[in-house]
Every structure is written in structure tokens, then in C-alpha cells.
Amino acid sequence: MSTSPSSVLEAGHREIVDSFASFVRRELVPLAAELPESGDLPPAEMRDYVRRRSAKLGFYAADHPEELGGSGMPFTAVVQLHHAAGSSGCPLAPYALAGSDGPSPLLRQGTPEQIERYLKPLVRGEATRCLALTEPNAGSDAFRLTSTAVRRDDGGWVLSGRKTFVSNAGHADFALVVAQAEAGPTAFVVGMDHPRLRIGQRYAGMSGEELYELVLDGVELPADAVVGGEAGIGAALGHGIDSLSRGRLVVAAMCNGIAEYALRLGVEYARERRAFGERIGAYQHVQEHLVTSRAEVEAAKLLTLACARLVDDGTETPENAALAKLTASETAVRVVDRALRVHGATGWVRGHPLEFLYRYVRMMTIIEGTSEIQKVIVARAMGLG
Ligand SMILES: Cc1cc2nc3c(=O)[nH]c(=O)nc-3n(C[C@H](O)[C@H](O)[C@H](O)COP(=O)(O)OP(=O)(O)OC[C@H]3O[C@@H](n4cnc5c(N)ncnc54)[C@H](O)[C@@H]3O)c2cc1C
């Protein structure tokens, strides 16, 4: 294919992106060949290894400043690393970059002690965490919490309630738990070994993800467990909203990479596979799948890269990231589906990358806010509702 329009916005970080792609090719692809055949989620030891190795090379949590242990890269570069992870097709590549188990933007608001004790090990890839926000009756409406944080006379806290669909709770070193205090939603750091923090139900996601219920059975905490100390009491909503755009753009970039990879597979197959005496790529119905996909991937990529630049310029607004996440995640779902159609039964068979991606990419329309919620954000910004 000729030079793509989005390459104009990619210029400037080519060296680091090429270096990451080469790390994936040289180190992660051979390692992925050792993945067990059963189960979609790579074993925890392998994920740990990939995370630590990538942190050592400066890719993991790369946008964090050097004083926190990151590489101080602009967000535009980080978004391109996530794209490269998705487009590599390597199932281990996503674990080389910080996601929902890595350094939390909430902890950037932490006290100096919390930054030292919790954030820095996350940035170095030495620890992982989970975020316990969602509740059985508070999903999209995330801050209508019924889990409570009650302050004791000695300044400590007692947390009670239930959290659900918590990623990485089975493997994390600590949880960031958001509960309703008198002053409003408040985030707490809770060690996963706390005797009154219990893992309840386990959920198996459609592409192997493990999600957990967390039961807060009167979790007693010292005063300094509040993220940000006294200033953090009732502040979780504001701190959470501040960081949403980055999280959404990282998901968007991963989706664009996955879509690009799926499209590549579709095009390669359509050029080779023959039916009715002709290569299937010569048929207009097949071309329709692939050309429409190319147009949509290119548009999603341009939108995501432009929004990442707005983040670096300090002029991003939440509706732009919502537009990018909505466009990229829905595009990726459609493009993977079309690439699978082009492959016929070959792509549907267990073990084929498209069969896995068909299941994997679906969660991207739910995490970091569902597609409907992205539309709510954009509609509000348009003065509707
Ligand atoms: C893979 C995965 C990982 C996750 N990891 C975590 C985690 O680590 N920590 C955590 O706390 N949570 C996590 N979650 C939970 C996730 O944040 C919620 O699933 C998500 O916010 C949606 O909430 P819900 O599932 O309760 O759906 P609901 O909020 O019940 O929504 C149901 C449907 O109604 C729609 N809807 C709701 N409100 C509106 C509205 N105002 N307008 C239009 N449509 C609306 C939604 O879009 C959806 O289609 C994870 C979920 C998944 C799938």
C-alpha cells in the first residue's frame, strides 16, 4: 500500500516506535510461541516477565516522568506504541505496555509517601494493582456508589460493600478501592492481603480475561490509606475524570492497531485464496469488506493521533477522546468481523488469530466507558440532553 495519510501525524516518534516493534518481533514473538495451547490469557509469570522486561527497556509506562521511573515520552509517542502492540498481532505485546493494572493516574494525586511506595513500583513494572470502582448496581453510572467509607474517631476508615468486574484482582499487589465517604467518592489503597478484603465470585471473560468480585467486609484502614491524604477525601470523582481521556485514547490506539492487523490478514488472504477460478480479492463483495475497512481504520487512526496531540498540547477536551474511543473500538469490531468473513471457515477455526480477535476486541466497546456512554459525552458537548 502507498503511504497512508495517518503517517503524517505519526512522524516524529518513528525511532521509538520502530525500536518497540523490533523488541516485540525479536523477544515477544518467539516467547509467544511457547504459550500453552489451552486458554487465551497468557500465564501470570509470562505477563510479569514481559512487563518487567519492557519497563527495563523504557517502553512500559513511557509517558511517566523520569523522576517517577518512566521515560518522559510525549503522549503522542505512547499512543503509537499501543498501536504498534495491536498491529503486531503478538498476543504478548499488550502486556508490554501499562494498562489497567499499571500506574494509575489516581496515584499521581497521591501523597509523596504513596508515590514512593505504590506509584514508583508500578511505573518500574515491579508491582501491579487493580481498580475496584464498579459495583453490582453502579456500572456506567460509576459514582452512584453504595460501598461506604466511614471515618473512625481515630482518623482511620472502615470500608464496606461489594465491587464487581475487577480486572487483575487475583494477581494484584494492592487495590485502589473507591467508596462513598460523607464528603463524596474517595479512593483508598488496600493491600490484597488485607484480612477483610475477600475475593468473591470469579468471572471468565469471553477472551480469557479474569474478572473478580471483591467483598469489603469491614476493611479497617489507617488515615493515610486515602489516596492524596486529607485532600483526597471526596476527590475521587474529579481525579478520575481528569485521567479519562488518556485511558480512552490508549484503548483507541490499541483498537486501531488490531484493526490494521486484521485488515492486513484479510488483504493477504484475499490476494491468495481462489474461488470460482478467480482470486477472491477480485470480487467486489470481498473488496467492499476490505476497502470499507481501510477507510474506517484510517479515519479512526487520524482521529486518535490528532486527539493525542491535543493531550500533549494541553487542549484536549473529553468529548474528543470519547469520539476517538467510540470510533476506534466500533471500527475494530467491524473490521475484525469483516476480515473473518473474508477468511470463511479458516478464520473461524479455534487457533486462528481472527477467531481470537473476534472475541478479544469486543470488550473494547465496554471498557473505559461503553460506546453509548461515549455518545452521551459527545451529545452533552453538542448541547443536547
Ligand atoms: C474486560 C472488562 C474489564 C473491566 N475491568 C474493570 C475494573 O478493573 N474495575 C472496575 O471497577 N470495573 C471494571 N469493568 C467494569 C466496567 O467498567 C463496566 O462494565 C462498565 O462501566 C459498564 O457498566 P455495566 O457493565 O454495569 O453496564 P451498565 O451501566 O448496566 O449498562 C448496560 C447498558 O446500558 C447502557 N447505558 C447505561 N447508561 C446509559 C445512558 N445514560 N445512556 C445510554 N446508554 C446507557 C450501557 O451502554 C450498556 O449498553 C470491566 C469490564 C470489562 C468488560
mmCIF file with all atom_site columns, N, CA, C and O in Angstrom, residues 300-342:
data_model
loop_
_atom_site.group_PDB
_atom_site.id
_atom_site.type_symbol
_atom_site.label_atom_id
_atom_site.label_alt_id
_atom_site.label_comp_id
_atom_site.label_asym_id
_atom_site.label_entity_id
_atom_site.label_seq_id
_atom_site.pdbx_PDB_ins_code
_atom_site.Cartn_x
_atom_site.Cartn_y
_atom_site.Cartn_z
_atom_site.occupancy
_atom_site.B_iso_or_equiv
_atom_site.pdbx_formal_charge
_atom_site.auth_seq_id
_atom_site.auth_comp_id
_atom_site.auth_asym_id
_atom_site.auth_atom_id
_atom_site.pdbx_PDB_model_num
ATOM 1   N N  . ALA A 1 300 ? -10.181 6.379   11.859 1.00 0.00 ? 300 ALA A N  1
ATOM 2   C CA . ALA A 1 300 ? -10.067 6.200   13.324 1.00 0.00 ? 300 ALA A CA 1
ATOM 3   C C  . ALA A 1 300 ? -8.654  6.548   13.797 1.00 0.00 ? 300 ALA A C  1
ATOM 4   O O  . ALA A 1 300 ? -8.459  7.147   14.859 1.00 0.00 ? 300 ALA A O  1
ATOM 5   N N  . LYS A 1 301 ? -7.683  6.173   12.976 1.00 0.00 ? 301 LYS A N  1
ATOM 6   C CA . LYS A 1 301 ? -6.287  6.416   13.343 1.00 0.00 ? 301 LYS A CA 1
ATOM 7   C C  . LYS A 1 301 ? -5.987  7.920   13.350 1.00 0.00 ? 301 LYS A C  1
ATOM 8   O O  . LYS A 1 301 ? -5.362  8.438   14.282 1.00 0.00 ? 301 LYS A O  1
ATOM 9   N N  . LEU A 1 302 ? -6.459  8.617   12.328 1.00 0.00 ? 302 LEU A N  1
ATOM 10  C CA . LEU A 1 302 ? -6.246  10.073  12.260 1.00 0.00 ? 302 LEU A CA 1
ATOM 11  C C  . LEU A 1 302 ? -6.862  10.769  13.467 1.00 0.00 ? 302 LEU A C  1
ATOM 12  O O  . LEU A 1 302 ? -6.253  11.637  14.085 1.00 0.00 ? 302 LEU A O  1
ATOM 13  N N  . LEU A 1 303 ? -8.075  10.349  13.806 1.00 0.00 ? 303 LEU A N  1
ATOM 14  C CA . LEU A 1 303 ? -8.780  10.945  14.945 1.00 0.00 ? 303 LEU A CA 1
ATOM 15  C C  . LEU A 1 303 ? -8.010  10.697  16.246 1.00 0.00 ? 303 LEU A C  1
ATOM 16  O O  . LEU A 1 303 ? -7.818  11.615  17.059 1.00 0.00 ? 303 LEU A O  1
ATOM 17  N N  . THR A 1 304 ? -7.546  9.482   16.420 1.00 0.00 ? 304 THR A N  1
ATOM 18  C CA . THR A 1 304 ? -6.833  9.131   17.662 1.00 0.00 ? 304 THR A CA 1
ATOM 19  C C  . THR A 1 304 ? -5.516  9.897   17.768 1.00 0.00 ? 304 THR A C  1
ATOM 20  O O  . THR A 1 304 ? -5.191  10.454  18.828 1.00 0.00 ? 304 THR A O  1
ATOM 21  N N  . LEU A 1 305 ? -4.764  9.917   16.684 1.00 0.00 ? 305 LEU A N  1
ATOM 22  C CA . LEU A 1 305 ? -3.466  10.607  16.715 1.00 0.00 ? 305 LEU A CA 1
ATOM 23  C C  . LEU A 1 305 ? -3.643  12.108  16.936 1.00 0.00 ? 305 LEU A C  1
ATOM 24  O O  . LEU A 1 305 ? -2.884  12.734  17.679 1.00 0.00 ? 305 LEU A O  1
ATOM 25  N N  . ALA A 1 306 ? -4.684  12.672  16.312 1.00 0.00 ? 306 ALA A N  1
ATOM 26  C CA . ALA A 1 306 ? -4.923  14.113  16.480 1.00 0.00 ? 306 ALA A CA 1
ATOM 27  C C  . ALA A 1 306 ? -5.291  14.412  17.934 1.00 0.00 ? 306 ALA A C  1
ATOM 28  O O  . ALA A 1 306 ? -4.827  15.397  18.515 1.00 0.00 ? 306 ALA A O  1
ATOM 29  N N  . CYS A 1 307 ? -6.129  13.533  18.534 1.00 0.00 ? 307 CYS A N  1
ATOM 30  C CA . CYS A 1 307 ? -6.517  13.757  19.944 1.00 0.00 ? 307 CYS A CA 1
ATOM 31  C C  . CYS A 1 307 ? -5.308  13.615  20.860 1.00 0.00 ? 307 CYS A C  1
ATOM 32  O O  . CYS A 1 307 ? -5.183  14.349  21.858 1.00 0.00 ? 307 CYS A O  1
ATOM 33  N N  . ALA A 1 308 ? -4.421  12.670  20.562 1.00 0.00 ? 308 ALA A N  1
ATOM 34  C CA . ALA A 1 308 ? -3.219  12.500  21.391 1.00 0.00 ? 308 ALA A CA 1
ATOM 35  C C  . ALA A 1 308 ? -2.380  13.775  21.338 1.00 0.00 ? 308 ALA A C  1
ATOM 36  O O  . ALA A 1 308 ? -1.821  14.216  22.352 1.00 0.00 ? 308 ALA A O  1
ATOM 37  N N  . ARG A 1 309 ? -2.329  14.379  20.170 1.00 0.00 ? 309 ARG A N  1
ATOM 38  C CA . ARG A 1 309 ? -1.562  15.623  20.062 1.00 0.00 ? 309 ARG A CA 1
ATOM 39  C C  . ARG A 1 309 ? -2.218  16.729  20.900 1.00 0.00 ? 309 ARG A C  1
ATOM 40  O O  . ARG A 1 309 ? -1.540  17.531  21.543 1.00 0.00 ? 309 ARG A O  1
ATOM 41  N N  . LEU A 1 310 ? -3.554  16.737  20.921 1.00 0.00 ? 310 LEU A N  1
ATOM 42  C CA . LEU A 1 310 ? -4.245  17.736  21.762 1.00 0.00 ? 310 LEU A CA 1
ATOM 43  C C  . LEU A 1 310 ? -3.894  17.535  23.233 1.00 0.00 ? 310 LEU A C  1
ATOM 44  O O  . LEU A 1 310 ? -3.755  18.498  23.985 1.00 0.00 ? 310 LEU A O  1
ATOM 45  N N  . VAL A 1 311 ? -3.746  16.252  23.644 1.00 0.00 ? 311 VAL A N  1
ATOM 46  C CA . VAL A 1 311 ? -3.356  15.977  25.036 1.00 0.00 ? 311 VAL A CA 1
ATOM 47  C C  . VAL A 1 311 ? -1.987  16.588  25.302 1.00 0.00 ? 311 VAL A C  1
ATOM 48  O O  . VAL A 1 311 ? -1.775  17.285  26.303 1.00 0.00 ? 311 VAL A O  1
ATOM 49  N N  . ASP A 1 312 ? -1.043  16.358  24.398 1.00 0.00 ? 312 ASP A N  1
ATOM 50  C CA . ASP A 1 312 ? 0.305   16.923  24.600 1.00 0.00 ? 312 ASP A CA 1
ATOM 51  C C  . ASP A 1 312 ? 0.289   18.448  24.591 1.00 0.00 ? 312 ASP A C  1
ATOM 52  O O  . ASP A 1 312 ? 1.069   19.084  25.289 1.00 0.00 ? 312 ASP A O  1
ATOM 53  N N  . ASP A 1 313 ? -0.631  19.022  23.794 1.00 0.00 ? 313 ASP A N  1
ATOM 54  C CA . ASP A 1 313 ? -0.719  20.490  23.727 1.00 0.00 ? 313 ASP A CA 1
ATOM 55  C C  . ASP A 1 313 ? -1.485  21.068  24.914 1.00 0.00 ? 313 ASP A C  1
ATOM 56  O O  . ASP A 1 313 ? -1.575  22.289  25.060 1.00 0.00 ? 313 ASP A O  1
ATOM 57  N N  . GLY A 1 314 ? -2.123  20.187  25.697 1.00 0.00 ? 314 GLY A N  1
ATOM 58  C CA . GLY A 1 314 ? -2.908  20.668  26.844 1.00 0.00 ? 314 GLY A CA 1
ATOM 59  C C  . GLY A 1 314 ? -4.257  21.227  26.441 1.00 0.00 ? 314 GLY A C  1
ATOM 60  O O  . GLY A 1 314 ? -4.880  21.969  27.194 1.00 0.00 ? 314 GLY A O  1
ATOM 61  N N  . THR A 1 315 ? -4.737  20.876  25.236 1.00 0.00 ? 315 THR A N  1
ATOM 62  C CA . THR A 1 315 ? -6.015  21.447  24.776 1.00 0.00 ? 315 THR A CA 1
ATOM 63  C C  . THR A 1 315 ? -7.081  20.382  24.529 1.00 0.00 ? 315 THR A C  1
ATOM 64  O O  . THR A 1 315 ? -8.100  20.650  23.887 1.00 0.00 ? 315 THR A O  1
ATOM 65  N N  . GLU A 1 316 ? -6.836  19.167  25.027 1.00 0.00 ? 316 GLU A N  1
ATOM 66  C CA . GLU A 1 316 ? -7.807  18.081  24.818 1.00 0.00 ? 316 GLU A CA 1
ATOM 67  C C  . GLU A 1 316 ? -9.068  18.357  25.627 1.00 0.00 ? 316 GLU A C  1
ATOM 68  O O  . GLU A 1 316 ? -9.016  18.891  26.723 1.00 0.00 ? 316 GLU A O  1
ATOM 69  N N  . THR A 1 317 ? -10.224 17.992  25.076 1.00 0.00 ? 317 THR A N  1
ATOM 70  C CA . THR A 1 317 ? -11.470 18.053  25.862 1.00 0.00 ? 317 THR A CA 1
ATOM 71  C C  . THR A 1 317 ? -12.082 16.652  25.820 1.00 0.00 ? 317 THR A C  1
ATOM 72  O O  . THR A 1 317 ? -11.892 15.919  24.842 1.00 0.00 ? 317 THR A O  1
ATOM 73  N N  . PRO A 1 318 ? -12.807 16.255  26.889 1.00 0.00 ? 318 PRO A N  1
ATOM 74  C CA . PRO A 1 318 ? -13.255 14.869  26.996 1.00 0.00 ? 318 PRO A CA 1
ATOM 75  C C  . PRO A 1 318 ? -14.060 14.380  25.790 1.00 0.00 ? 318 PRO A C  1
ATOM 76  O O  . PRO A 1 318 ? -13.983 13.203  25.432 1.00 0.00 ? 318 PRO A O  1
ATOM 77  N N  . GLU A 1 319 ? -14.804 15.252  25.130 1.00 0.00 ? 319 GLU A N  1
ATOM 78  C CA . GLU A 1 319 ? -15.626 14.749  24.015 1.00 0.00 ? 319 GLU A CA 1
ATOM 79  C C  . GLU A 1 319 ? -14.774 14.298  22.829 1.00 0.00 ? 319 GLU A C  1
ATOM 80  O O  . GLU A 1 319 ? -15.183 13.431  22.054 1.00 0.00 ? 319 GLU A O  1
ATOM 81  N N  . ASN A 1 320 ? -13.575 14.871  22.692 1.00 0.00 ? 320 ASN A N  1
ATOM 82  C CA . ASN A 1 320 ? -12.714 14.439  21.585 1.00 0.00 ? 320 ASN A CA 1
ATOM 83  C C  . ASN A 1 320 ? -12.204 13.022  21.819 1.00 0.00 ? 320 ASN A C  1
ATOM 84  O O  . ASN A 1 320 ? -12.239 12.180  20.921 1.00 0.00 ? 320 ASN A O  1
ATOM 85  N N  . ALA A 1 321 ? -11.745 12.750  23.046 1.00 0.00 ? 321 ALA A N  1
ATOM 86  C CA . ALA A 1 321 ? -11.281 11.390  23.355 1.00 0.00 ? 321 ALA A CA 1
ATOM 87  C C  . ALA A 1 321 ? -12.443 10.407  23.268 1.00 0.00 ? 321 ALA A C  1
ATOM 88  O O  . ALA A 1 321 ? -12.275 9.266   22.827 1.00 0.00 ? 321 ALA A O  1
ATOM 89  N N  . ALA A 1 322 ? -13.650 10.846  23.674 1.00 0.00 ? 322 ALA A N  1
ATOM 90  C CA . ALA A 1 322 ? -14.829 9.971   23.581 1.00 0.00 ? 322 ALA A CA 1
ATOM 91  C C  . ALA A 1 322 ? -15.120 9.634   22.119 1.00 0.00 ? 322 ALA A C  1
ATOM 92  O O  . ALA A 1 322 ? -15.406 8.485   21.777 1.00 0.00 ? 322 ALA A O  1
ATOM 93  N N  . LEU A 1 323 ? -15.011 10.647  21.249 1.00 0.00 ? 323 LEU A N  1
ATOM 94  C CA . LEU A 1 323 ? -15.235 10.419  19.811 1.00 0.00 ? 323 LEU A CA 1
ATOM 95  C C  . LEU A 1 323 ? -14.224 9.412   19.254 1.00 0.00 ? 323 LEU A C  1
ATOM 96  O O  . LEU A 1 323 ? -14.577 8.506   18.494 1.00 0.00 ? 323 LEU A O  1
ATOM 97  N N  . ALA A 1 324 ? -12.968 9.588   19.658 1.00 0.00 ? 324 ALA A N  1
ATOM 98  C CA . ALA A 1 324 ? -11.905 8.707   19.161 1.00 0.00 ? 324 ALA A CA 1
ATOM 99  C C  . ALA A 1 324 ? -12.118 7.280   19.658 1.00 0.00 ? 324 ALA A C  1
ATOM 100 O O  . ALA A 1 324 ? -12.011 6.312   18.891 1.00 0.00 ? 324 ALA A O  1
ATOM 101 N N  . LYS A 1 325 ? -12.456 7.128   20.944 1.00 0.00 ? 325 LYS A N  1
ATOM 102 C CA . LYS A 1 325 ? -12.629 5.778   21.515 1.00 0.00 ? 325 LYS A CA 1
ATOM 103 C C  . LYS A 1 325 ? -13.839 5.097   20.882 1.00 0.00 ? 325 LYS A C  1
ATOM 104 O O  . LYS A 1 325 ? -13.804 3.923   20.527 1.00 0.00 ? 325 LYS A O  1
ATOM 105 N N  . LEU A 1 326 ? -14.926 5.867   20.741 1.00 0.00 ? 326 LEU A N  1
ATOM 106 C CA . LEU A 1 326 ? -16.141 5.331   20.105 1.00 0.00 ? 326 LEU A CA 1
ATOM 107 C C  . LEU A 1 326 ? -15.822 4.862   18.682 1.00 0.00 ? 326 LEU A C  1
ATOM 108 O O  . LEU A 1 326 ? -16.111 3.720   18.305 1.00 0.00 ? 326 LEU A O  1
ATOM 109 N N  . THR A 1 327 ? -15.187 5.732   17.907 1.00 0.00 ? 327 THR A N  1
ATOM 110 C CA . THR A 1 327 ? -14.907 5.420   16.503 1.00 0.00 ? 327 THR A CA 1
ATOM 111 C C  . THR A 1 327 ? -13.958 4.231   16.386 1.00 0.00 ? 327 THR A C  1
ATOM 112 O O  . THR A 1 327 ? -14.193 3.301   15.613 1.00 0.00 ? 327 THR A O  1
ATOM 113 N N  . ALA A 1 328 ? -12.883 4.255   17.175 1.00 0.00 ? 328 ALA A N  1
ATOM 114 C CA . ALA A 1 328 ? -11.853 3.216   17.026 1.00 0.00 ? 328 ALA A CA 1
ATOM 115 C C  . ALA A 1 328 ? -12.354 1.849   17.496 1.00 0.00 ? 328 ALA A C  1
ATOM 116 O O  . ALA A 1 328 ? -12.096 0.829   16.845 1.00 0.00 ? 328 ALA A O  1
ATOM 117 N N  . SER A 1 329 ? -13.075 1.809   18.619 1.00 0.00 ? 329 SER A N  1
ATOM 118 C CA . SER A 1 329 ? -13.497 0.493   19.138 1.00 0.00 ? 329 SER A CA 1
ATOM 119 C C  . SER A 1 329 ? -14.564 -0.125  18.240 1.00 0.00 ? 329 SER A C  1
ATOM 120 O O  . SER A 1 329 ? -14.508 -1.316  17.915 1.00 0.00 ? 329 SER A O  1
ATOM 121 N N  . GLU A 1 330 ? -15.522 0.700   17.805 1.00 0.00 ? 330 GLU A N  1
ATOM 122 C CA . GLU A 1 330 ? -16.573 0.147   16.927 1.00 0.00 ? 330 GLU A CA 1
ATOM 123 C C  . GLU A 1 330 ? -15.975 -0.233  15.565 1.00 0.00 ? 330 GLU A C  1
ATOM 124 O O  . GLU A 1 330 ? -16.362 -1.234  14.965 1.00 0.00 ? 330 GLU A O  1
ATOM 125 N N  . THR A 1 331 ? -15.010 0.556   15.096 1.00 0.00 ? 331 THR A N  1
ATOM 126 C CA . THR A 1 331 ? -14.332 0.216   13.835 1.00 0.00 ? 331 THR A CA 1
ATOM 127 C C  . THR A 1 331 ? -13.614 -1.126  13.969 1.00 0.00 ? 331 THR A C  1
ATOM 128 O O  . THR A 1 331 ? -13.708 -1.994  13.083 1.00 0.00 ? 331 THR A O  1
ATOM 129 N N  . ALA A 1 332 ? -12.900 -1.301  15.061 1.00 0.00 ? 332 ALA A N  1
ATOM 130 C CA . ALA A 1 332 ? -12.127 -2.546  15.230 1.00 0.00 ? 332 ALA A CA 1
ATOM 131 C C  . ALA A 1 332 ? -13.053 -3.765  15.247 1.00 0.00 ? 332 ALA A C  1
ATOM 132 O O  . ALA A 1 332 ? -12.744 -4.801  14.635 1.00 0.00 ? 332 ALA A O  1
ATOM 133 N N  . VAL A 1 333 ? -14.203 -3.635  15.917 1.00 0.00 ? 333 VAL A N  1
ATOM 134 C CA . VAL A 1 333 ? -15.155 -4.753  15.947 1.00 0.00 ? 333 VAL A CA 1
ATOM 135 C C  . VAL A 1 333 ? -15.607 -5.087  14.511 1.00 0.00 ? 333 VAL A C  1
ATOM 136 O O  . VAL A 1 333 ? -15.614 -6.249  14.100 1.00 0.00 ? 333 VAL A O  1
ATOM 137 N N  . ARG A 1 334 ? -15.937 -4.052  13.745 1.00 0.00 ? 334 ARG A N  1
ATOM 138 C CA . ARG A 1 334 ? -16.420 -4.283  12.372 1.00 0.00 ? 334 ARG A CA 1
ATOM 139 C C  . ARG A 1 334 ? -15.311 -4.836  11.479 1.00 0.00 ? 334 ARG A C  1
ATOM 140 O O  . ARG A 1 334 ? -15.529 -5.755  10.689 1.00 0.00 ? 334 ARG A O  1
ATOM 141 N N  . VAL A 1 335 ? -14.100 -4.299  11.619 1.00 0.00 ? 335 VAL A N  1
ATOM 142 C CA . VAL A 1 335 ? -13.007 -4.699  10.721 1.00 0.00 ? 335 VAL A CA 1
ATOM 143 C C  . VAL A 1 335 ? -12.596 -6.154  10.994 1.00 0.00 ? 335 VAL A C  1
ATOM 144 O O  . VAL A 1 335 ? -12.362 -6.931  10.058 1.00 0.00 ? 335 VAL A O  1
ATOM 145 N N  . VAL A 1 336 ? -12.523 -6.523  12.273 1.00 0.00 ? 336 VAL A N  1
ATOM 146 C CA . VAL A 1 336 ? -12.176 -7.913  12.601 1.00 0.00 ? 336 VAL A CA 1
ATOM 147 C C  . VAL A 1 336 ? -13.269 -8.840  12.057 1.00 0.00 ? 336 VAL A C  1
ATOM 148 O O  . VAL A 1 336 ? -12.973 -9.897  11.467 1.00 0.00 ? 336 VAL A O  1
ATOM 149 N N  . ASP A 1 337 ? -14.504 -8.447  12.201 1.00 0.00 ? 337 ASP A N  1
ATOM 150 C CA . ASP A 1 337 ? -15.616 -9.256  11.682 1.00 0.00 ? 337 ASP A CA 1
ATOM 151 C C  . ASP A 1 337 ? -15.497 -9.420  10.159 1.00 0.00 ? 337 ASP A C  1
ATOM 152 O O  . ASP A 1 337 ? -15.601 -10.525 9.623  1.00 0.00 ? 337 ASP A O  1
ATOM 153 N N  . ARG A 1 338 ? -15.213 -8.327  9.475  1.00 0.00 ? 338 ARG A N  1
ATOM 154 C CA . ARG A 1 338 ? -15.118 -8.420  8.008  1.00 0.00 ? 338 ARG A CA 1
ATOM 155 C C  . ARG A 1 338 ? -13.935 -9.282  7.589  1.00 0.00 ? 338 ARG A C  1
ATOM 156 O O  . ARG A 1 338 ? -14.028 -10.070 6.649  1.00 0.00 ? 338 ARG A O  1
ATOM 157 N N  . ALA A 1 339 ? -12.795 -9.126  8.282  1.00 0.00 ? 339 ALA A N  1
ATOM 158 C CA . ALA A 1 339 ? -11.606 -9.928  7.923  1.00 0.00 ? 339 ALA A CA 1
ATOM 159 C C  . ALA A 1 339 ? -11.910 -11.416 8.122  1.00 0.00 ? 339 ALA A C  1
ATOM 160 O O  . ALA A 1 339 ? -11.474 -12.269 7.337  1.00 0.00 ? 339 ALA A O  1
ATOM 161 N N  . LEU A 1 340 ? -12.688 -11.700 9.173  1.00 0.00 ? 340 LEU A N  1
ATOM 162 C CA . LEU A 1 340 ? -13.057 -13.101 9.428  1.00 0.00 ? 340 LEU A CA 1
ATOM 163 C C  . LEU A 1 340 ? -13.974 -13.615 8.301  1.00 0.00 ? 340 LEU A C  1
ATOM 164 O O  . LEU A 1 340 ? -13.818 -14.730 7.811  1.00 0.00 ? 340 LEU A O  1
ATOM 165 N N  . ARG A 1 341 ? -14.911 -12.774 7.859  1.00 0.00 ? 341 ARG A N  1
ATOM 166 C CA . ARG A 1 341 ? -15.791 -13.170 6.748  1.00 0.00 ? 341 ARG A CA 1
ATOM 167 C C  . ARG A 1 341 ? -14.967 -13.511 5.512  1.00 0.00 ? 341 ARG A C  1
ATOM 168 O O  . ARG A 1 341 ? -15.249 -14.478 4.816  1.00 0.00 ? 341 ARG A O  1
ATOM 169 N N  . VAL A 1 342 ? -13.947 -12.666 5.249  1.00 0.00 ? 342 VAL A N  1
ATOM 170 C CA . VAL A 1 342 ? -13.111 -12.892 4.054  1.00 0.00 ? 342 VAL A CA 1
ATOM 171 C C  . VAL A 1 342 ? -12.397 -14.247 4.163  1.00 0.00 ? 342 VAL A C  1
ATOM 172 O O  . VAL A 1 342 ? -12.153 -14.910 3.162  1.00 0.00 ? 342 VAL A O  1
#
